Tab-separated table of C-alpha atoms in Angstrom:
chain	number	residue	atom	x	y	z
A	1	MET	CA	-0.064	-0.022	0.068
A	2	ARG	CA	2.795	2.317	0.870
A	3	LYS	CA	4.553	1.737	-2.146
A	4	THR	CA	1.548	2.365	-4.260
A	5	LEU	CA	0.880	5.539	-2.570
A	6	LEU	CA	4.479	6.665	-3.121
A	7	ILE	CA	4.614	5.667	-6.895
A	8	ALA	CA	1.174	7.689	-7.243
A	9	ALA	CA	2.682	10.706	-5.433
A	10	LEU	CA	5.890	10.678	-7.662
A	11	PHE	CA	3.551	10.386	-10.866
A	12	ALA	CA	1.658	13.370	-9.735
A	13	PHE	CA	4.529	15.272	-8.882
A	14	ALA	CA	6.317	14.480	-12.224
A	15	GLY	CA	3.059	15.290	-14.101
A	16	SER	CA	3.004	18.881	-12.396
A	17	ALA	CA	6.699	19.467	-12.994
A	18	PHE	CA	6.359	19.012	-16.591
A	19	ALA	CA	2.831	20.745	-16.977
A	20	ALA	CA	3.055	22.522	-20.385
A	21	PRO	CA	1.720	26.061	-20.635
A	22	VAL	CA	-2.070	26.352	-21.490
A	23	THR	CA	-3.276	28.583	-24.364
A	24	TYR	CA	-6.628	30.374	-23.825
A	25	LYS	CA	-8.715	32.378	-26.095
A	26	ILE	CA	-10.193	35.568	-24.632
A	27	ASP	CA	-13.941	35.786	-24.211
A	28	PRO	CA	-14.800	39.271	-25.307
A	29	ASN	CA	-18.357	38.923	-23.684
A	30	HIS	CA	-16.761	38.563	-20.459
A	31	THR	CA	-13.733	40.899	-20.929
A	32	ASP	CA	-13.841	44.444	-19.781
A	33	VAL	CA	-11.184	47.098	-20.382
A	34	ILE	CA	-12.214	50.259	-18.515
A	35	ALA	CA	-10.222	53.637	-18.624
A	36	GLN	CA	-11.014	56.251	-15.986
A	37	TRP	CA	-9.690	60.065	-15.622
A	38	SER	CA	-10.426	63.152	-13.860
A	39	HIS	CA	-12.619	65.763	-16.036
A	40	PHE	CA	-11.369	68.884	-14.868
A	41	GLY	CA	-11.646	67.591	-11.306
A	42	PHE	CA	-15.272	67.621	-11.182
A	43	SER	CA	-15.949	64.011	-12.184
A	44	ASN	CA	-14.294	60.906	-13.069
A	45	PRO	CA	-15.871	59.623	-16.247
A	46	SER	CA	-15.065	56.168	-17.662
A	47	ALA	CA	-14.764	54.478	-21.260
A	48	HIS	CA	-15.242	50.686	-21.978
A	49	PHE	CA	-13.016	49.321	-24.716
A	50	GLY	CA	-15.042	46.257	-25.901
A	51	LYS	CA	-14.674	43.449	-28.317
A	52	ALA	CA	-11.189	42.383	-26.813
A	53	ASP	CA	-9.563	39.774	-28.924
A	54	GLY	CA	-6.445	37.743	-28.051
A	55	THR	CA	-4.788	34.995	-26.220
A	56	ILE	CA	-3.335	34.060	-22.754
A	57	VAL	CA	-0.757	31.735	-22.415
A	58	TYR	CA	-0.591	30.673	-18.699
A	59	ASP	CA	2.004	28.103	-17.051
A	60	ALA	CA	1.035	27.919	-13.556
A	61	GLU	CA	4.197	26.094	-12.692
A	62	ASN	CA	6.426	28.374	-14.381
A	63	VAL	CA	4.574	31.928	-14.826
A	64	SER	CA	7.540	33.315	-16.607
A	65	ALA	CA	6.728	31.096	-19.500
A	66	SER	CA	3.397	32.994	-19.704
A	67	LYS	CA	2.417	35.662	-22.016
A	68	VAL	CA	-0.527	37.588	-23.239
A	69	GLU	CA	-1.720	39.232	-26.371
A	70	VAL	CA	-4.855	41.522	-26.881
A	71	THR	CA	-6.129	43.598	-29.468
A	72	LEU	CA	-8.962	46.189	-28.743
A	73	PRO	CA	-10.634	47.607	-31.699
A	74	LEU	CA	-11.595	51.016	-31.211
A	75	SER	CA	-14.973	50.344	-32.777
A	76	GLY	CA	-15.754	48.915	-29.590
A	77	LEU	CA	-15.102	52.027	-27.589
A	78	ASN	CA	-18.169	52.975	-25.536
A	79	SER	CA	-18.491	55.781	-22.899
A	80	PHE	CA	-22.252	55.377	-22.975
A	81	VAL	CA	-22.348	59.035	-24.350
A	82	ALA	CA	-22.601	58.630	-28.310
A	83	ASP	CA	-21.366	62.121	-29.008
A	84	PHE	CA	-18.478	61.614	-26.652
A	85	ASP	CA	-17.707	58.147	-28.074
A	86	GLU	CA	-17.338	59.873	-31.776
A	87	HIS	CA	-14.921	62.597	-30.123
A	88	LEU	CA	-12.734	60.020	-28.646
A	89	ARG	CA	-12.626	58.164	-31.914
A	90	SER	CA	-11.780	61.523	-33.711
A	91	ALA	CA	-8.348	62.963	-34.587
A	92	ASP	CA	-8.524	64.728	-31.319
A	93	PHE	CA	-7.756	61.774	-29.403
A	94	PHE	CA	-7.483	58.079	-30.937
A	95	ASP	CA	-7.836	59.060	-34.673
A	96	ALA	CA	-9.576	55.429	-35.032
A	97	ALA	CA	-10.225	55.939	-38.565
A	98	LYS	CA	-6.107	56.038	-39.139
A	99	PHE	CA	-5.538	53.706	-36.063
A	100	PRO	CA	-8.393	51.184	-35.800
A	101	ALA	CA	-7.185	49.159	-32.474
A	102	ALA	CA	-5.039	49.442	-29.722
A	103	THR	CA	-2.840	46.576	-28.659
A	104	PHE	CA	-1.033	44.953	-25.779
A	105	LYS	CA	1.843	42.213	-25.995
A	106	SER	CA	3.715	40.992	-22.863
A	107	THR	CA	7.329	40.909	-22.569
A	108	LYS	CA	7.612	39.434	-19.007
A	109	VAL	CA	5.304	37.767	-16.598
A	110	GLU	CA	6.520	37.540	-12.953
A	111	ALA	CA	4.980	35.893	-9.693
A	112	ALA	CA	4.024	38.871	-7.257
A	113	GLY	CA	2.671	36.775	-4.429
A	114	GLU	CA	-0.045	34.136	-3.844
A	115	GLY	CA	-2.439	34.479	-6.971
A	116	LYS	CA	-0.815	37.723	-7.966
A	117	LEU	CA	1.390	38.637	-10.976
A	118	LYS	CA	3.129	41.538	-12.511
A	119	VAL	CA	2.781	41.672	-16.414
A	120	THR	CA	4.986	43.834	-18.258
A	121	GLY	CA	4.149	44.431	-21.698
A	122	ASN	CA	4.202	46.796	-24.705
A	123	LEU	CA	1.071	48.931	-24.900
A	124	THR	CA	0.609	50.259	-28.713
A	125	ILE	CA	-1.848	53.100	-29.514
A	126	LYS	CA	-1.753	55.285	-32.356
A	127	ASP	CA	1.458	53.577	-33.704
A	128	ILE	CA	3.182	54.758	-30.261
A	129	THR	CA	4.543	51.855	-28.249
A	130	LYS	CA	5.272	52.423	-24.420
A	131	PRO	CA	5.942	49.774	-21.683
A	132	VAL	CA	3.052	49.222	-19.059
A	133	VAL	CA	2.841	47.086	-16.122
A	134	LEU	CA	-0.047	45.407	-14.983
A	135	ASP	CA	-0.822	44.295	-11.466
A	136	VAL	CA	-2.741	41.229	-12.062
A	137	THR	CA	-4.845	38.893	-9.819
A	138	LEU	CA	-5.706	35.333	-10.759
A	139	ASN	CA	-9.531	34.882	-9.937
A	140	LYS	CA	-9.888	31.248	-10.898
A	141	ALA	CA	-8.650	28.523	-13.069
A	142	GLY	CA	-10.556	25.417	-13.701
A	143	GLU	CA	-13.404	23.968	-15.806
A	144	HIS	CA	-16.071	26.590	-17.159
A	145	ALA	CA	-19.379	25.331	-15.548
A	146	MET	CA	-21.385	26.006	-18.738
A	147	ALA	CA	-18.721	25.302	-21.633
A	148	LYS	CA	-17.202	22.245	-19.845
A	149	ARG	CA	-13.935	23.605	-20.891
A	150	ALA	CA	-10.532	24.673	-19.106
A	151	ALA	CA	-11.206	28.305	-18.390
A	152	ILE	CA	-9.237	30.990	-16.594
A	153	GLY	CA	-10.101	34.337	-15.179
A	154	PHE	CA	-7.970	37.463	-14.200
A	155	ASP	CA	-8.483	41.148	-12.839
A	156	ALA	CA	-5.733	43.778	-13.651
A	157	THR	CA	-4.947	47.462	-13.039
A	158	ALA	CA	-2.388	49.739	-14.499
A	159	THR	CA	-2.028	53.713	-14.718
A	160	VAL	CA	-0.941	55.106	-18.173
A	161	SER	CA	-0.040	58.719	-19.262
A	162	ARG	CA	-2.321	59.324	-22.194
A	163	THR	CA	0.086	62.135	-23.564
A	164	GLU	CA	2.762	59.683	-24.154
A	165	PHE	CA	0.368	57.837	-26.575
A	166	GLY	CA	-0.734	61.123	-28.495
A	167	VAL	CA	-4.073	61.295	-26.980
A	168	GLY	CA	-3.379	64.236	-24.509
A	169	LYS	CA	-5.831	66.901	-25.625
A	170	PHE	CA	-7.090	69.094	-22.967
A	171	ALA	CA	-4.284	67.693	-20.497
A	172	PRO	CA	-3.562	68.593	-17.752
A	173	ALA	CA	-6.972	70.025	-16.882
A	174	VAL	CA	-8.378	66.499	-18.010
A	175	SER	CA	-6.123	64.449	-16.330
A	176	ASP	CA	-3.118	62.964	-18.361
A	177	GLU	CA	-3.332	59.987	-15.800
A	178	VAL	CA	-5.690	57.358	-16.921
A	179	LYS	CA	-6.478	54.349	-14.613
A	180	LEU	CA	-7.033	51.032	-16.253
A	181	ARG	CA	-9.196	48.373	-14.721
A	182	ILE	CA	-9.523	45.118	-16.504
A	183	THR	CA	-11.228	41.808	-16.017
A	184	THR	CA	-10.956	39.007	-18.507
A	185	GLU	CA	-12.177	35.568	-18.939
A	186	ALA	CA	-10.419	33.081	-21.462
A	187	MET	CA	-11.073	29.416	-22.118
A	188	VAL	CA	-9.175	26.658	-24.123
A	189	PRO	CA	-10.504	26.906	-27.736
A	190	LYS	CA	-13.029	24.125	-28.841
A	191	GLU	CA	-11.309	21.306	-30.768
């Protein structure tokens, strides 16, 4: 009996030691990227960047082998005020006709405590690329109750300077600092 338990334990350890990274497809219906800023100090409006597309590769045994790539089509930008959405997409800000998407591609993933990660990557807006660090919390990894496939979920925050990306109209009266809050759910693609 002891020998059987020892062998089972060794196989379990060996399996986890050689666990391969898992690739997940981001679910745009359960992913929100929210930007928030100060509007002349009077209010803190926000805009939602919807329709996220991308992949997350996560290696629980070796988080440094993990990576993320995301594209945010600016057609999905929504402040819940139609006139303002058009202004945000105009040449005054994102110039979405010329630059239709923002992208993020990780360059480094580090463990930052139990269930926490630091994800460093390149954010590109209007063909301007700058490094950004995301403070990430792993919400859950396991089988999705409805889809019956492996799924994973994260929350993340970051702060960026919008003037560095060429979207600095009215700064500093309208804050240059923009807070990003991200929540995402991703699943292993169907075979």
